[in-house]
């Protein structure tokens, strides 16, 4: 049973064309995260929501936005994708307290042409 | 800021033990984690250790923590081909979110 679901699995977009990646969860977790992962690099946190509170990392480009309309769903919007934004985007959730175990989706591989 | 370092690659034979090492810089780390990523998949939590512990064992997995040296290791006993994956070390300090290392690719040959 998938608990953190990301759609689509693969996304191809054109340079400068807005794109939205989606994530849903069945765990009822308070916290949802978006990570960017490039080849041979550490997953890089872009932002996270604790309930409705949005927390942006200081070095996340303005080009990246997020929405969380309810507990279950979270979206990553890339307003004007550049070639450097091609990466795997990982959504994760956690209960938000104590050990903070993260549950990851399978990711969306974004290609920018 | 916090930094987590890992060696990039480890190759072992099936049945041997694997030891993956990690160092971190944040002295206020409260929890340290090992995640596994198989090709084309998300990260999966394998195990974690609280910073006041020095060892944790979970079936074939043994985690050792040297807090003085800020060194964490993951030992996998009787390594199988299905253990081939990328292993990420991560740490959590205080109220911060997790910081991940770049990952160690483990290749297990028959």
PDB file of C-alpha atoms in Angstrom:
ATOM      1  CA  UNK A   1       0.000   0.000   0.000  1.00  0.00           C
ATOM      2  CA  UNK A   2       1.588   3.216  -1.163  1.00  0.00           C
ATOM      3  CA  UNK A   3       1.600   5.799   1.618  1.00  0.00           C
ATOM      4  CA  UNK A   4       3.281   8.723  -0.136  1.00  0.00           C
ATOM      5  CA  UNK A   5       2.291   8.946  -3.778  1.00  0.00           C
ATOM      6  CA  UNK A   6       3.927  11.189  -6.310  1.00  0.00           C
ATOM      7  CA  UNK A   7       2.603  11.953  -9.757  1.00  0.00           C
ATOM      8  CA  UNK A   8       3.701  11.826 -12.430  1.00  0.00           C
ATOM      9  CA  UNK A   9       6.626   9.409 -12.226  1.00  0.00           C
ATOM     10  CA  UNK A  10       8.348  11.134 -15.136  1.00  0.00           C
ATOM     11  CA  UNK A  11       7.702  14.686 -16.281  1.00  0.00           C
ATOM     12  CA  UNK A  12       9.101  16.383 -19.342  1.00  0.00           C
ATOM     13  CA  UNK A  13       8.717  20.115 -19.750  1.00  0.00           C
ATOM     14  CA  UNK A  14      10.084  22.816 -21.959  1.00  0.00           C
ATOM     15  CA  UNK A  15      12.502  25.485 -20.867  1.00  0.00           C
ATOM     16  CA  UNK A  16      10.463  28.258 -19.253  1.00  0.00           C
ATOM     17  CA  UNK A  17       7.133  26.396 -19.282  1.00  0.00           C
ATOM     18  CA  UNK A  18       5.512  26.176 -15.833  1.00  0.00           C
ATOM     19  CA  UNK A  19       5.192  22.710 -14.368  1.00  0.00           C
ATOM     20  CA  UNK A  20       3.466  21.302 -11.286  1.00  0.00           C
ATOM     21  CA  UNK A  21       4.417  18.147  -9.442  1.00  0.00           C
ATOM     22  CA  UNK A  22       2.004  16.565  -7.005  1.00  0.00           C
ATOM     23  CA  UNK A  23       2.255  14.550  -3.833  1.00  0.00           C
ATOM     24  CA  UNK A  24      -0.394  12.906  -1.704  1.00  0.00           C
ATOM     25  CA  UNK A  25      -0.199  10.962   1.538  1.00  0.00           C
ATOM     26  CA  UNK A  26      -2.426   8.539   3.415  1.00  0.00           C
ATOM     27  CA  UNK A  27      -0.460   8.753   6.679  1.00  0.00           C
ATOM     28  CA  UNK A  28      -2.190  11.868   8.012  1.00  0.00           C
ATOM     29  CA  UNK A  29       1.229  13.308   8.817  1.00  0.00           C
ATOM     30  CA  UNK A  30       1.621  16.920   9.885  1.00  0.00           C
ATOM     31  CA  UNK A  31       4.756  17.630   7.915  1.00  0.00           C
ATOM     32  CA  UNK A  32       5.310  17.426   4.171  1.00  0.00           C
ATOM     33  CA  UNK A  33       8.665  18.095   2.526  1.00  0.00           C
ATOM     34  CA  UNK A  34       9.940  18.676  -0.974  1.00  0.00           C
ATOM     35  CA  UNK A  35      13.504  17.643  -1.777  1.00  0.00           C
ATOM     36  CA  UNK A  36      15.489  18.095  -4.972  1.00  0.00           C
ATOM     37  CA  UNK A  37      17.965  15.326  -5.745  1.00  0.00           C
ATOM     38  CA  UNK A  38      20.521  15.526  -8.524  1.00  0.00           C
ATOM     39  CA  UNK A  39      22.745  12.658  -9.567  1.00  0.00           C
ATOM     40  CA  UNK A  40      25.400  11.719  -6.975  1.00  0.00           C
ATOM     41  CA  UNK A  41      24.272  14.500  -4.667  1.00  0.00           C
ATOM     42  CA  UNK A  42      22.544  14.656  -1.326  1.00  0.00           C
ATOM     43  CA  UNK A  43      18.803  15.317  -1.344  1.00  0.00           C
ATOM     44  CA  UNK A  44      18.429  19.051  -0.919  1.00  0.00           C
ATOM     45  CA  UNK A  45      15.497  20.373   1.075  1.00  0.00           C
ATOM     46  CA  UNK A  46      13.555  23.040  -0.811  1.00  0.00           C
ATOM     47  CA  UNK A  47      10.793  23.709   1.713  1.00  0.00           C
ATOM     48  CA  UNK A  48       8.414  22.034   4.071  1.00  0.00           C
ATOM     49  CA  UNK A  49       4.986  22.529   5.576  1.00  0.00           C
ATOM     50  CA  UNK A  50       4.242  21.928   9.224  1.00  0.00           C
ATOM     51  CA  UNK A  51       0.465  21.748   8.956  1.00  0.00           C
ATOM     52  CA  UNK A  52      -0.295  24.993   7.124  1.00  0.00           C
ATOM     53  CA  UNK A  53       2.900  26.742   8.154  1.00  0.00           C
ATOM     54  CA  UNK A  54       5.211  27.104   5.181  1.00  0.00           C
ATOM     55  CA  UNK A  55       8.978  26.977   5.784  1.00  0.00           C
ATOM     56  CA  UNK A  56      11.207  27.974   2.921  1.00  0.00           C
ATOM     57  CA  UNK A  57      14.921  27.146   2.898  1.00  0.00           C
ATOM     58  CA  UNK A  58      17.060  30.250   2.561  1.00  0.00           C
ATOM     59  CA  UNK A  59      18.723  29.122  -0.672  1.00  0.00           C
ATOM     60  CA  UNK A  60      15.597  27.867  -2.458  1.00  0.00           C
ATOM     61  CA  UNK A  61      15.175  29.905  -5.653  1.00  0.00           C
ATOM     62  CA  UNK A  62      12.062  32.073  -6.004  1.00  0.00           C
ATOM     63  CA  UNK A  63      11.264  30.036  -9.095  1.00  0.00           C
ATOM     64  CA  UNK A  64      10.086  27.244  -6.787  1.00  0.00           C
ATOM     65  CA  UNK A  65       6.757  27.552  -5.025  1.00  0.00           C
ATOM     66  CA  UNK A  66       4.595  25.177  -3.049  1.00  0.00           C
ATOM     67  CA  UNK A  67       0.969  24.778  -2.082  1.00  0.00           C
ATOM     68  CA  UNK A  68      -0.676  22.583   0.511  1.00  0.00           C
ATOM     69  CA  UNK A  69      -4.445  22.858   0.147  1.00  0.00           C
ATOM     70  CA  UNK A  70      -5.160  20.194   2.771  1.00  0.00           C
ATOM     71  CA  UNK A  71      -3.384  17.625   4.973  1.00  0.00           C
ATOM     72  CA  UNK A  72      -3.213  15.023   2.231  1.00  0.00           C
ATOM     73  CA  UNK A  73      -1.897  16.976  -0.746  1.00  0.00           C
ATOM     74  CA  UNK A  74       1.111  19.101  -1.498  1.00  0.00           C
ATOM     75  CA  UNK A  75       2.220  20.585  -4.813  1.00  0.00           C
ATOM     76  CA  UNK A  76       5.526  21.841  -6.141  1.00  0.00           C
ATOM     77  CA  UNK A  77       5.265  24.560  -8.776  1.00  0.00           C
ATOM     78  CA  UNK A  78       8.254  25.508 -10.894  1.00  0.00           C
ATOM     79  CA  UNK A  79       7.328  28.768 -12.549  1.00  0.00           C
ATOM     80  CA  UNK A  80       9.979  28.955 -15.242  1.00  0.00           C
ATOM     81  CA  UNK A  81      12.040  25.765 -15.356  1.00  0.00           C
ATOM     82  CA  UNK A  82      15.634  26.065 -16.441  1.00  0.00           C
ATOM     83  CA  UNK A  83      17.970  23.317 -17.594  1.00  0.00           C
ATOM     84  CA  UNK A  84      19.528  23.290 -14.145  1.00  0.00           C
ATOM     85  CA  UNK A  85      16.193  22.333 -12.596  1.00  0.00           C
ATOM     86  CA  UNK A  86      16.262  18.878 -14.195  1.00  0.00           C
ATOM     87  CA  UNK A  87      16.390  16.522 -11.231  1.00  0.00           C
ATOM     88  CA  UNK A  88      14.499  13.973  -9.171  1.00  0.00           C
ATOM     89  CA  UNK A  89      11.977  15.660  -6.901  1.00  0.00           C
ATOM     90  CA  UNK A  90      11.158  13.761  -3.767  1.00  0.00           C
ATOM     91  CA  UNK A  91       8.189  14.325  -1.501  1.00  0.00           C
ATOM     92  CA  UNK A  92       8.360  13.110   2.076  1.00  0.00           C
ATOM     93  CA  UNK A  93       6.183  13.207   5.174  1.00  0.00           C
ATOM     94  CA  UNK A  94       6.733  12.892   8.903  1.00  0.00           C
ATOM     95  CA  UNK A  95       4.772  13.104  12.078  1.00  0.00           C
ATOM     96  CA  UNK A  96       6.797  16.172  13.016  1.00  0.00           C
ATOM     97  CA  UNK A  97       7.918  15.222  16.493  1.00  0.00           C
ATOM     98  CA  UNK A  98      10.665  13.282  18.205  1.00  0.00           C
ATOM     99  CA  UNK A  99      12.533  10.901  15.963  1.00  0.00           C
ATOM    100  CA  UNK A 100      11.067  12.488  12.819  1.00  0.00           C
ATOM    101  CA  UNK A 101      11.094   9.452  10.580  1.00  0.00           C
ATOM    102  CA  UNK A 102      10.635  10.529   6.998  1.00  0.00           C
ATOM    103  CA  UNK A 103       8.489   8.532   4.582  1.00  0.00           C
ATOM    104  CA  UNK A 104       9.384   9.197   0.971  1.00  0.00           C
ATOM    105  CA  UNK A 105       7.451   8.858  -2.241  1.00  0.00           C
ATOM    106  CA  UNK A 106       9.064   7.276  -5.302  1.00  0.00           C
ATOM    107  CA  UNK A 107       9.878  10.663  -6.748  1.00  0.00           C
ATOM    108  CA  UNK A 108       9.196  12.526  -9.985  1.00  0.00           C
ATOM    109  CA  UNK A 109      12.047  12.656 -12.487  1.00  0.00           C
ATOM    110  CA  UNK A 110      11.860  16.034 -14.200  1.00  0.00           C
ATOM    111  CA  UNK A 111      13.477  16.628 -17.578  1.00  0.00           C
ATOM    112  CA  UNK A 112      13.738  20.116 -19.075  1.00  0.00           C
ATOM    113  CA  UNK A 113      14.172  20.374 -22.854  1.00  0.00           C
TER     114      UNK A 113
ATOM    115  CA  UNK B   1      25.986  24.988   8.487  1.00  0.00           C
ATOM    116  CA  UNK B   2      25.754  21.289   9.109  1.00  0.00           C
ATOM    117  CA  UNK B   3      27.729  18.954   6.885  1.00  0.00           C
ATOM    118  CA  UNK B   4      27.507  15.188   6.429  1.00  0.00           C
ATOM    119  CA  UNK B   5      30.247  13.319   4.585  1.00  0.00           C
ATOM    120  CA  UNK B   6      30.296   9.777   3.247  1.00  0.00           C
ATOM    121  CA  UNK B   7      32.571   7.754   1.021  1.00  0.00           C
ATOM    122  CA  UNK B   8      30.996   7.445  -2.423  1.00  0.00           C
ATOM    123  CA  UNK B   9      31.420   3.792  -3.260  1.00  0.00           C
ATOM    124  CA  UNK B  10      31.826   0.379  -1.617  1.00  0.00           C
ATOM    125  CA  UNK B  11      32.099  -2.989  -3.327  1.00  0.00           C
ATOM    126  CA  UNK B  12      31.780  -6.301  -1.458  1.00  0.00           C
ATOM    127  CA  UNK B  13      31.159  -9.949  -2.236  1.00  0.00           C
ATOM    128  CA  UNK B  14      27.932 -11.655  -1.326  1.00  0.00           C
ATOM    129  CA  UNK B  15      28.106 -13.104   2.186  1.00  0.00           C
ATOM    130  CA  UNK B  16      30.736 -10.625   3.401  1.00  0.00           C
ATOM    131  CA  UNK B  17      30.032  -7.831   5.858  1.00  0.00           C
ATOM    132  CA  UNK B  18      29.716  -4.269   4.580  1.00  0.00           C
ATOM    133  CA  UNK B  19      30.662  -1.224   6.611  1.00  0.00           C
ATOM    134  CA  UNK B  20      29.533   2.199   5.437  1.00  0.00           C
ATOM    135  CA  UNK B  21      30.978   5.198   7.229  1.00  0.00           C
ATOM    136  CA  UNK B  22      29.731   8.720   7.773  1.00  0.00           C
ATOM    137  CA  UNK B  23      31.022  11.806   9.542  1.00  0.00           C
ATOM    138  CA  UNK B  24      29.019  14.839  10.555  1.00  0.00           C
ATOM    139  CA  UNK B  25      29.777  18.248  11.986  1.00  0.00           C
ATOM    140  CA  UNK B  26      26.713  19.266  13.986  1.00  0.00           C
ATOM    141  CA  UNK B  27      27.525  18.718  17.656  1.00  0.00           C
ATOM    142  CA  UNK B  28      23.880  19.258  18.586  1.00  0.00           C
ATOM    143  CA  UNK B  29      22.654  16.283  16.541  1.00  0.00           C
ATOM    144  CA  UNK B  30      19.890  14.466  18.369  1.00  0.00           C
ATOM    145  CA  UNK B  31      19.180  11.628  15.950  1.00  0.00           C
ATOM    146  CA  UNK B  32      21.207  10.016  13.200  1.00  0.00           C
ATOM    147  CA  UNK B  33      19.700   7.932  10.437  1.00  0.00           C
ATOM    148  CA  UNK B  34      20.494   5.516   7.659  1.00  0.00           C
ATOM    149  CA  UNK B  35      18.301   5.543   4.571  1.00  0.00           C
ATOM    150  CA  UNK B  36      18.446   3.197   1.582  1.00  0.00           C
ATOM    151  CA  UNK B  37      17.621   4.183  -1.985  1.00  0.00           C
ATOM    152  CA  UNK B  38      17.168   1.572  -4.695  1.00  0.00           C
ATOM    153  CA  UNK B  39      17.341   2.596  -8.367  1.00  0.00           C
ATOM    154  CA  UNK B  40      14.471   4.816  -9.425  1.00  0.00           C
ATOM    155  CA  UNK B  41      12.898   4.839  -5.976  1.00  0.00           C
ATOM    156  CA  UNK B  42      12.548   7.140  -3.011  1.00  0.00           C
ATOM    157  CA  UNK B  43      14.523   6.838   0.195  1.00  0.00           C
ATOM    158  CA  UNK B  44      13.534   4.210   2.742  1.00  0.00           C
ATOM    159  CA  UNK B  45      14.397   4.520   6.419  1.00  0.00           C
ATOM    160  CA  UNK B  46      16.545   1.566   7.498  1.00  0.00           C
ATOM    161  CA  UNK B  47      17.383   2.477  11.048  1.00  0.00           C
ATOM    162  CA  UNK B  48      18.183   5.378  13.332  1.00  0.00           C
ATOM    163  CA  UNK B  49      20.043   5.968  16.575  1.00  0.00           C
ATOM    164  CA  UNK B  50      19.569   8.478  19.330  1.00  0.00           C
ATOM    165  CA  UNK B  51      22.655  10.542  20.045  1.00  0.00           C
ATOM    166  CA  UNK B  52      23.027   9.289  23.624  1.00  0.00           C
ATOM    167  CA  UNK B  53      23.435   5.700  22.377  1.00  0.00           C
ATOM    168  CA  UNK B  54      26.626   4.220  20.991  1.00  0.00           C
ATOM    169  CA  UNK B  55      25.247   1.117  19.344  1.00  0.00           C
ATOM    170  CA  UNK B  56      22.019  -0.222  17.950  1.00  0.00           C
ATOM    171  CA  UNK B  57      21.420  -3.625  16.394  1.00  0.00           C
ATOM    172  CA  UNK B  58      18.507  -4.560  14.205  1.00  0.00           C
ATOM    173  CA  UNK B  59      18.722  -8.024  12.607  1.00  0.00           C
ATOM    174  CA  UNK B  60      21.581  -7.817  10.049  1.00  0.00           C
ATOM    175  CA  UNK B  61      22.153  -4.120  10.688  1.00  0.00           C
ATOM    176  CA  UNK B  62      24.462  -2.697  13.343  1.00  0.00           C
ATOM    177  CA  UNK B  63      24.824   1.047  13.844  1.00  0.00           C
ATOM    178  CA  UNK B  64      27.817   2.388  15.741  1.00  0.00           C
ATOM    179  CA  UNK B  65      27.996   5.982  16.902  1.00  0.00           C
ATOM    180  CA  UNK B  66      31.138   7.700  18.159  1.00  0.00           C
ATOM    181  CA  UNK B  67      29.778  11.015  19.312  1.00  0.00           C
ATOM    182  CA  UNK B  68      33.173  12.365  20.331  1.00  0.00           C
ATOM    183  CA  UNK B  69      34.525  11.902  16.807  1.00  0.00           C
ATOM    184  CA  UNK B  70      31.133  12.586  15.171  1.00  0.00           C
ATOM    185  CA  UNK B  71      31.412   9.295  13.319  1.00  0.00           C
ATOM    186  CA  UNK B  72      28.547   6.989  12.405  1.00  0.00           C
ATOM    187  CA  UNK B  73      28.793   3.610  10.737  1.00  0.00           C
ATOM    188  CA  UNK B  74      26.372   1.044   9.349  1.00  0.00           C
ATOM    189  CA  UNK B  75      27.416  -2.583   9.268  1.00  0.00           C
ATOM    190  CA  UNK B  76      25.420  -5.009   7.167  1.00  0.00           C
ATOM    191  CA  UNK B  77      26.117  -8.629   8.040  1.00  0.00           C
ATOM    192  CA  UNK B  78      25.928 -11.385   5.408  1.00  0.00           C
ATOM    193  CA  UNK B  79      25.462  -8.870   2.597  1.00  0.00           C
ATOM    194  CA  UNK B  80      23.159 -10.002  -0.194  1.00  0.00           C
ATOM    195  CA  UNK B  81      22.838  -8.846  -3.817  1.00  0.00           C
ATOM    196  CA  UNK B  82      19.506  -7.309  -2.836  1.00  0.00           C
ATOM    197  CA  UNK B  83      21.412  -4.949  -0.538  1.00  0.00           C
ATOM    198  CA  UNK B  84      22.936  -3.229  -3.566  1.00  0.00           C
ATOM    199  CA  UNK B  85      21.676   0.353  -3.344  1.00  0.00           C
ATOM    200  CA  UNK B  86      22.707   3.840  -2.296  1.00  0.00           C
ATOM    201  CA  UNK B  87      22.896   4.368   1.458  1.00  0.00           C
ATOM    202  CA  UNK B  88      22.399   7.845   2.882  1.00  0.00           C
ATOM    203  CA  UNK B  89      23.496   9.008   6.277  1.00  0.00           C
ATOM    204  CA  UNK B  90      21.441  11.850   7.776  1.00  0.00           C
ATOM    205  CA  UNK B  91      21.453  13.828  10.978  1.00  0.00           C
ATOM    206  CA  UNK B  92      18.919  15.939  12.801  1.00  0.00           C
ATOM    207  CA  UNK B  93      19.976  18.645  15.175  1.00  0.00           C
ATOM    208  CA  UNK B  94      17.656  20.414  17.582  1.00  0.00           C
ATOM    209  CA  UNK B  95      14.720  21.967  15.791  1.00  0.00           C
ATOM    210  CA  UNK B  96      16.295  21.679  12.368  1.00  0.00           C
ATOM    211  CA  UNK B  97      15.251  19.348   9.595  1.00  0.00           C
ATOM    212  CA  UNK B  98      17.381  16.451   8.393  1.00  0.00           C
ATOM    213  CA  UNK B  99      20.690  16.989   6.623  1.00  0.00           C
ATOM    214  CA  UNK B 100      21.693  14.201   4.260  1.00  0.00           C
ATOM    215  CA  UNK B 101      25.071  13.072   3.003  1.00  0.00           C
ATOM    216  CA  UNK B 102      25.705  12.450  -0.692  1.00  0.00           C
ATOM    217  CA  UNK B 103      25.207   8.730  -0.328  1.00  0.00           C
ATOM    218  CA  UNK B 104      27.407   5.635  -0.587  1.00  0.00           C
ATOM    219  CA  UNK B 105      26.754   3.297  -3.482  1.00  0.00           C
ATOM    220  CA  UNK B 106      27.038  -0.301  -2.286  1.00  0.00           C
ATOM    221  CA  UNK B 107      27.643  -2.882  -4.978  1.00  0.00           C
ATOM    222  CA  UNK B 108      27.343  -6.532  -3.959  1.00  0.00           C
ATOM    223  CA  UNK B 109      28.779  -9.061  -6.381  1.00  0.00           C
ATOM    224  CA  UNK B 110      27.833 -12.761  -6.397  1.00  0.00           C
TER     225      UNK B 110
END
